[in-house]
Coordinates of C-alpha atoms and ligand atoms in Angstrom, one line a residue:
M1 CA 308.9 121.6 -90.7
K2 CA 308.2 123.3 -87.4
I3 CA 306.1 126.3 -88.4
A4 CA 305.1 129.4 -86.4
M5 CA 301.9 130.6 -88.1
V6 CA 301.2 134.2 -87.0
S7 CA 297.7 135.7 -87.2
E8 CA 297.4 138.6 -84.8
H9 CA 293.7 139.3 -84.9
A10 CA 292.2 136.3 -86.8
N11 CA 292.1 133.5 -84.3
P12 CA 291.5 130.2 -86.1
L13 CA 289.3 129.0 -83.2
A14 CA 287.0 132.1 -83.4
V15 CA 283.3 132.0 -84.5
V16 CA 283.4 133.6 -88.0
G17 CA 280.9 135.9 -89.6
G18 CA 281.4 139.0 -87.4
V19 CA 282.9 142.2 -88.7
D20 CA 286.5 141.2 -88.1
A21 CA 286.2 137.4 -88.4
G22 CA 286.0 135.8 -91.8
G23 CA 288.2 134.2 -94.4
Q24 CA 291.5 134.7 -92.7
N25 CA 290.3 132.7 -89.6
V26 CA 289.1 130.0 -91.9
H27 CA 292.3 130.0 -93.9
V28 CA 294.7 129.9 -91.0
D29 CA 292.7 127.0 -89.4
A30 CA 292.4 125.0 -92.6
L31 CA 296.0 125.5 -93.8
S32 CA 297.4 124.7 -90.4
T33 CA 295.2 121.5 -90.2
A34 CA 296.3 120.5 -93.7
L35 CA 300.0 121.1 -92.9
V36 CA 299.7 119.0 -89.7
A37 CA 298.1 116.2 -91.8
R38 CA 301.2 116.3 -94.1
G39 CA 303.5 115.7 -91.1
H40 CA 304.5 119.3 -90.1
E41 CA 304.3 120.8 -86.6
V42 CA 302.3 124.1 -86.5
T43 CA 301.7 126.6 -83.7
V44 CA 299.4 129.6 -84.4
F45 CA 300.3 132.7 -82.6
T46 CA 297.3 135.0 -82.1
R47 CA 296.5 137.8 -79.7
R48 CA 294.8 136.9 -76.5
D49 CA 291.4 138.5 -76.7
S50 CA 289.7 137.1 -73.6
T51 CA 290.6 136.4 -70.0
S52 CA 289.3 132.9 -70.2
A53 CA 291.6 131.9 -73.1
P54 CA 294.3 129.5 -71.9
T55 CA 297.8 130.4 -73.1
R56 CA 298.1 127.3 -75.2
V57 CA 295.4 125.1 -76.7
L58 CA 295.4 122.1 -78.9
A59 CA 293.0 122.9 -81.8
P60 CA 290.8 120.1 -83.3
G61 CA 293.0 120.3 -86.4
G62 CA 296.0 119.0 -84.5
Y63 CA 297.9 122.3 -84.4
E64 CA 298.5 124.4 -81.3
V65 CA 297.2 127.9 -80.7
H66 CA 299.3 130.1 -78.5
H67 CA 297.3 133.2 -77.2
V68 CA 299.9 136.0 -76.9
P69 CA 299.2 138.7 -74.3
A70 CA 299.4 142.1 -76.0
G71 CA 296.9 144.8 -75.2
P72 CA 293.7 144.2 -73.2
P73 CA 292.5 140.6 -73.0
A74 CA 289.2 141.6 -74.7
D75 CA 287.7 142.2 -78.2
V76 CA 289.6 145.1 -79.8
P77 CA 288.7 146.2 -83.4
K78 CA 291.5 145.1 -85.7
D79 CA 292.2 148.7 -86.8
E80 CA 293.1 149.5 -83.2
L81 CA 295.6 146.7 -82.7
W82 CA 298.6 148.3 -84.3
Q83 CA 299.8 150.0 -81.1
H84 CA 300.0 146.5 -79.5
M85 CA 302.2 145.0 -82.1
P86 CA 305.5 145.8 -80.4
A87 CA 304.4 143.9 -77.3
F88 CA 303.0 141.1 -79.5
A89 CA 306.4 140.8 -81.3
S90 CA 308.4 140.8 -78.0
R91 CA 306.3 138.1 -76.4
M92 CA 306.5 136.0 -79.5
A93 CA 310.3 136.5 -79.8
E94 CA 310.6 135.2 -76.2
V95 CA 308.8 132.0 -77.1
W96 CA 310.8 131.6 -80.3
Q97 CA 314.0 132.0 -78.3
R98 CA 312.9 129.1 -75.9
E99 CA 311.4 126.8 -78.6
R100 CA 313.1 126.6 -81.9
Y101 CA 311.0 127.0 -85.0
D102 CA 312.2 126.4 -88.6
L103 CA 310.3 129.3 -90.1
A104 CA 307.4 131.7 -89.6
H105 CA 304.5 132.4 -91.8
A106 CA 302.7 135.8 -91.2
H107 CA 299.1 136.5 -92.1
F108 CA 297.9 140.1 -92.5
W109 CA 300.2 143.2 -92.4
M110 CA 300.3 143.7 -88.7
S111 CA 301.3 140.1 -88.2
G112 CA 304.0 140.6 -90.8
S113 CA 305.4 143.6 -89.0
A114 CA 305.5 141.6 -85.6
T115 CA 306.9 138.5 -87.3
R116 CA 309.7 140.5 -89.0
A117 CA 310.7 142.0 -85.7
A118 CA 310.6 138.7 -83.8
A119 CA 312.3 136.8 -86.7
R120 CA 315.2 139.2 -86.7
R121 CA 315.7 138.6 -83.0
V122 CA 316.1 134.9 -83.5
G123 CA 317.4 134.7 -87.1
L124 CA 314.3 133.0 -88.5
P125 CA 313.3 133.0 -92.2
W126 CA 309.7 134.2 -92.8
A127 CA 306.9 134.2 -95.4
M128 CA 304.2 136.8 -95.8
T129 CA 300.5 136.3 -96.9
F130 CA 298.7 139.7 -96.8
H131 CA 295.0 138.5 -97.2
A132 CA 294.1 142.2 -97.8
L133 CA 296.1 145.3 -98.9
G134 CA 295.9 148.8 -97.5
S135 CA 296.4 150.3 -101.0
V136 CA 293.3 148.5 -102.3
K137 CA 291.3 149.4 -99.3
R138 CA 292.3 153.0 -99.6
R139 CA 291.3 153.1 -103.3
H140 CA 287.8 151.8 -102.6
Q141 CA 287.0 153.2 -99.1
A142 CA 289.0 156.5 -99.2
G143 CA 288.0 158.6 -96.2
R144 CA 286.1 155.8 -94.6
D145 CA 289.2 153.5 -94.4
T146 CA 289.9 153.1 -90.7
S147 CA 293.3 151.5 -91.2
P148 CA 296.1 153.1 -89.1
P149 CA 298.1 155.7 -91.1
G150 CA 301.3 154.2 -92.5
R151 CA 299.8 150.8 -93.3
I152 CA 300.7 151.1 -97.0
D153 CA 304.3 152.0 -96.2
V154 CA 304.5 149.1 -93.8
E155 CA 303.2 146.8 -96.5
R156 CA 305.7 148.1 -99.0
G157 CA 308.5 147.4 -96.5
L158 CA 307.1 143.9 -95.8
C159 CA 307.2 143.1 -99.6
A160 CA 310.8 144.2 -99.6
T161 CA 312.0 142.2 -96.6
A162 CA 309.9 139.0 -96.5
D163 CA 311.8 135.9 -97.7
V164 CA 308.8 134.9 -99.8
V165 CA 305.4 136.6 -100.5
I166 CA 302.5 134.2 -100.9
A167 CA 299.8 135.9 -103.0
T168 CA 296.4 134.2 -103.3
C169 CA 295.6 135.3 -106.8
R170 CA 296.9 136.9 -110.0
D171 CA 295.2 140.2 -109.2
E172 CA 297.0 140.4 -105.9
V173 CA 300.4 139.9 -107.6
R174 CA 299.6 142.9 -109.8
E175 CA 298.8 145.0 -106.7
L176 CA 302.0 143.8 -104.9
M177 CA 304.1 144.7 -107.9
A178 CA 302.5 148.2 -107.8
L179 CA 304.0 148.4 -104.2
G180 CA 307.4 147.6 -105.6
M181 CA 307.6 143.9 -105.1
P182 CA 309.7 142.1 -107.7
R183 CA 307.6 139.4 -109.5
S184 CA 310.2 136.8 -108.6
K185 CA 309.4 137.1 -104.9
A186 CA 305.8 136.0 -105.1
R187 CA 304.3 132.6 -105.3
I188 CA 300.6 132.3 -106.1
I189 CA 298.8 129.9 -103.8
P190 CA 295.0 130.2 -103.6
C191 CA 292.9 129.7 -100.6
G192 CA 291.1 126.4 -100.4
V193 CA 287.8 124.8 -99.5
D194 CA 287.0 121.8 -97.3
V195 CA 285.3 119.7 -100.0
R196 CA 284.2 117.1 -97.5
R197 CA 282.5 119.7 -95.4
F198 CA 280.7 121.2 -98.5
P199 CA 279.5 118.1 -100.4
A200 CA 278.1 118.6 -103.9
T201 CA 274.4 118.2 -104.1
E202 CA 271.8 118.9 -106.8
H203 CA 268.2 120.0 -106.8
S204 CA 266.0 118.0 -109.2
V205 CA 264.2 121.2 -110.1
P206 CA 266.2 124.4 -109.2
G207 CA 264.0 127.2 -107.8
R208 CA 264.7 130.9 -107.4
R209 CA 266.5 131.0 -104.1
L210 CA 269.6 133.3 -104.0
L211 CA 272.1 133.2 -101.2
A212 CA 274.7 135.6 -100.0
V213 CA 277.3 134.6 -97.3
G214 CA 279.8 136.9 -95.6
R215 CA 280.6 139.6 -93.1
L216 CA 278.1 142.4 -93.2
V217 CA 280.4 145.2 -94.3
E218 CA 279.5 147.7 -97.0
R219 CA 282.2 146.6 -99.4
K220 CA 280.7 143.1 -99.7
G221 CA 278.1 144.7 -101.9
L222 CA 275.0 143.3 -100.2
A223 CA 273.2 146.6 -101.1
D224 CA 273.9 145.8 -104.8
A225 CA 272.5 142.3 -104.5
V226 CA 269.3 143.7 -102.9
T227 CA 269.0 146.3 -105.6
A228 CA 269.3 143.5 -108.1
L229 CA 266.8 141.4 -106.2
A230 CA 264.1 144.1 -106.6
Q231 CA 264.5 143.6 -110.4
I232 CA 264.1 139.8 -110.3
P233 CA 260.5 138.6 -110.1
D234 CA 259.7 135.9 -107.5
A235 CA 263.4 135.4 -106.4
T236 CA 264.3 135.4 -102.7
L237 CA 267.6 136.3 -101.1
T238 CA 268.9 134.7 -97.9
V239 CA 271.8 136.3 -96.2
A240 CA 274.2 134.4 -93.8
G241 CA 276.6 136.4 -91.8
G242 CA 276.8 139.3 -89.3
P243 CA 276.0 139.1 -85.6
S244 CA 274.0 136.2 -84.1
A245 CA 270.3 136.1 -85.1
D246 CA 269.1 137.7 -81.8
A247 CA 271.4 140.7 -82.3
L248 CA 270.5 141.3 -86.0
E249 CA 268.1 144.2 -85.4
L250 CA 270.9 146.3 -83.9
D251 CA 273.3 145.8 -86.7
P252 CA 273.8 149.0 -88.8
E253 CA 274.4 147.2 -92.1
V254 CA 271.2 145.1 -91.6
Q255 CA 269.2 148.3 -90.9
R256 CA 270.7 150.0 -93.9
V257 CA 270.1 147.1 -96.3
R258 CA 266.6 146.4 -95.0
A259 CA 265.6 150.1 -95.4
L260 CA 266.9 149.9 -99.0
A261 CA 264.8 146.7 -99.6
R262 CA 261.8 148.4 -98.1
G263 CA 262.2 151.4 -100.4
L264 CA 262.6 149.0 -103.4
G265 CA 259.6 146.9 -102.4
C266 CA 261.4 143.6 -102.0
E267 CA 261.8 143.5 -98.2
D268 CA 259.4 140.5 -98.0
R269 CA 261.8 138.5 -100.2
L270 CA 264.9 139.2 -98.1
D271 CA 265.9 137.1 -95.1
F272 CA 268.8 137.6 -92.7
L273 CA 269.9 134.5 -90.9
G274 CA 272.7 136.1 -88.8
A275 CA 276.0 134.3 -88.3
V276 CA 275.8 130.7 -89.4
G277 CA 278.2 128.3 -87.8
R278 CA 280.6 126.2 -89.9
D279 CA 278.6 123.1 -89.2
R280 CA 275.3 124.5 -90.5
L281 CA 276.7 126.4 -93.5
P282 CA 276.8 123.5 -95.9
E283 CA 273.1 122.9 -95.4
V284 CA 272.3 126.6 -96.0
M285 CA 274.4 126.4 -99.2
S286 CA 272.7 123.4 -100.5
A287 CA 269.2 125.0 -99.9
A288 CA 270.1 127.7 -102.4
D289 CA 270.0 127.7 -106.2
I290 CA 272.6 130.3 -106.9
V291 CA 275.2 132.0 -104.6
V292 CA 275.6 135.7 -105.2
V293 CA 279.0 137.2 -104.4
A294 CA 279.0 140.9 -105.3
P295 CA 281.9 142.7 -103.5
W296 CA 283.3 146.0 -104.7
Y297 CA 286.7 144.3 -104.3
E298 CA 287.8 141.0 -102.8
P299 CA 291.4 140.0 -101.9
F300 CA 290.4 136.3 -102.6
G301 CA 286.9 135.2 -101.5
I302 CA 286.5 131.7 -100.0
V303 CA 282.7 131.9 -100.2
P304 CA 282.8 131.3 -104.1
L305 CA 284.8 128.2 -103.5
E306 CA 282.4 126.9 -100.9
A307 CA 279.5 127.5 -103.3
M308 CA 281.4 125.7 -106.1
S309 CA 282.2 122.8 -103.8
S310 CA 278.5 122.6 -102.9
G311 CA 277.6 122.4 -106.6
R312 CA 276.1 125.9 -106.8
P313 CA 276.8 128.4 -109.5
V314 CA 278.4 131.7 -108.5
V315 CA 277.1 134.9 -109.9
G316 CA 279.6 137.5 -108.8
T317 CA 281.7 140.5 -109.5
A318 CA 284.9 140.4 -111.7
V319 CA 287.3 141.4 -108.9
G320 CA 290.3 139.9 -107.0
G321 CA 290.3 136.1 -106.5
L322 CA 286.9 135.6 -108.3
L323 CA 288.8 136.3 -111.6
D324 CA 290.7 133.1 -110.9
T325 CA 288.1 130.9 -109.2
V326 CA 285.0 131.5 -111.2
V327 CA 285.0 130.6 -114.9
P328 CA 282.3 132.7 -116.6
G329 CA 280.0 130.6 -118.8
R330 CA 281.2 127.4 -117.1
T331 CA 280.9 127.6 -113.3
G332 CA 279.0 130.9 -113.0
E333 CA 279.0 134.5 -114.4
L334 CA 280.9 137.6 -113.5
V335 CA 279.8 141.2 -113.9
A336 CA 281.4 144.6 -113.2
P337 CA 281.4 145.6 -109.5
R338 CA 278.8 148.1 -108.2
D339 CA 276.5 147.5 -111.2
P340 CA 273.2 146.0 -109.8
D341 CA 271.5 146.2 -113.2
A342 CA 274.1 144.0 -114.8
L343 CA 273.9 141.6 -111.8
A344 CA 270.1 141.5 -112.1
A345 CA 270.3 140.8 -115.8
V346 CA 272.6 137.7 -115.5
L347 CA 270.7 136.4 -112.5
R348 CA 267.4 136.6 -114.3
Q349 CA 268.8 134.7 -117.3
L350 CA 270.4 132.0 -115.2
L351 CA 267.3 131.6 -113.0
D352 CA 265.2 131.1 -116.1
D353 CA 267.5 128.3 -117.2
P354 CA 267.5 125.4 -114.6
R355 CA 269.6 123.2 -116.9
R356 CA 272.4 125.7 -117.0
I357 CA 272.2 126.1 -113.2
R358 CA 272.8 122.4 -112.8
R359 CA 275.5 122.3 -115.4
Y360 CA 277.4 125.2 -113.8
G361 CA 277.0 123.6 -110.4
R362 CA 278.5 120.3 -111.5
A363 CA 281.4 122.1 -113.3
G364 CA 282.1 124.2 -110.2
A365 CA 282.1 121.1 -107.9
Q366 CA 284.6 119.5 -110.2
R367 CA 286.8 122.6 -110.4
A368 CA 286.8 122.9 -106.6
R369 CA 287.9 119.3 -106.2
S370 CA 290.6 119.4 -108.8
L371 CA 292.2 122.7 -107.9
Y372 CA 291.2 124.0 -104.5
T373 CA 291.3 121.4 -101.8
W374 CA 293.3 122.4 -98.6
D375 CA 295.6 119.5 -99.4
H376 CA 296.5 121.2 -102.7
V377 CA 297.0 124.5 -100.8
A378 CA 299.2 122.8 -98.1
R379 CA 301.4 121.1 -100.7
A380 CA 301.9 124.3 -102.6
T381 CA 302.7 126.1 -99.3
E382 CA 305.1 123.4 -98.4
D383 CA 306.9 123.9 -101.8
A384 CA 307.1 127.7 -101.2
L385 CA 308.3 127.4 -97.6
A386 CA 310.8 124.5 -97.9
P387 CA 313.5 126.5 -99.8
L388 CA 313.6 129.0 -96.8
L389 CA 315.1 126.3 -94.6
S390 CA 318.3 126.4 -96.5
R391 CA 318.6 130.2 -96.2
V392 CA 321.7 131.5 -94.5
P393 CA 320.3 132.7 -91.2
Q394 CA 319.7 136.4 -91.1
E395 CA 321.7 138.5 -88.9
V396 CA 320.3 138.4 -85.4
T397 CA 319.3 141.8 -84.0
P398 CA 318.7 142.0 -80.3
Ligands
LIG1 N1 281.2 132.5 -92.9 C1 280.6 131.6 -92.0 N2 279.4 132.0 -91.4 C2 278.8 133.2 -91.7 C3 279.5 134.1 -92.6 C4 280.7 133.7 -93.2 O1 281.1 130.5 -91.7 O2 277.8 133.4 -91.2 C5 282.5 132.1 -93.5 C6 282.4 131.8 -95.0 O3 281.8 130.5 -95.1 C7 283.8 131.9 -95.4 C8 284.4 133.0 -94.5 O4 283.5 133.1 -93.4 O5 284.5 130.7 -95.1 C9 284.5 134.3 -95.3 O6 285.6 134.2 -96.1 P1 285.7 135.1 -97.5 O7 287.1 134.9 -97.9 O8 284.7 134.8 -98.4 O9 285.5 136.6 -97.0 P2 286.3 137.5 -95.9 O10 285.5 137.4 -94.6 O11 287.7 137.0 -95.7 O12 286.3 138.9 -96.4

């Protein structure tokens, strides 16, 4: 298949860890790479966000990245990109008119909207992966949600018009059905993990080192992890993510969480590394004993898979994709979100039981390898996309 992968803000070549660069960037890169390895041709269409970016680049994974000019060629927060989507769609449609693709696969709601507009102009079938939903964000962030107004209605419309919706977990299907999507339209295909990049290792004697990895945004629950840390004697918490190490002091979430730790008397046991590159992350994972993933909500969560692949238990919250990936009592433990006392209790018990840490780690490593490699994800995606090729072309609207 010749696939147009559309990811308006999440450039697969970007450095991840910043506020708007995380799992979606990793997902689009790894899925495209795995589809190319299976013999498909993939071009990723993403917004041009710097003057130095060439229009077309061959990514190390063997797919092409097409930087689409739409809005200023500079960093723009994703919640301010909506106004540029008509231009993004028009530019993309021009390319699709010149170079024939078999189908498009949109990532995130704004990409979905642009993809639908461009696909209608050339009569292309298209698939939708949301990665995150406005309805869920609104529920948890209410007045602090900076998404453009109308996002939820757009998502409802995308559910109705996409040829197939690829959800990443069972919880997402439930949310999509609440938006009116018929169950028959969704396929569940999880995100994956690069198991070669994150090899399973084991400590002969596990210690009391906790690790959190992710973008430094409030909903990732770092404050809850720190509140739990204060209740766990002798444990340390290392945090990977956020801006580069030299810019950490200025980061508002770092300041907020450090102040909390100071107040709770555990600041000396908390260490921020800043953004950690993909190459260094496996080493940081294997230096930990337990990976803590405590979001208020999580559309999927690739970090738990990376921890499992590395042979580390996940102690997390029972939300979103973690409900599918983490098996409580076998590869980790799950507690209710926003409950630091419960988090502290399970962490204390697990830290006091090194044999269980090792057992969970081994089971997680096995589970990652048997269910969540990117090759598994690419095969399932191929199965979901292939039927679209035989669709009667949609009516072309100029
Ligand atoms: N990540 C990274 N370096 C960092 C912080 C995060 O490479 O300093 C990666 C992390 O390993 C994972 C991704 O960013 O692959 C985050 O994905 P996840 O689905 O867990 O969360 P999201 O960012 O999509 O909310």
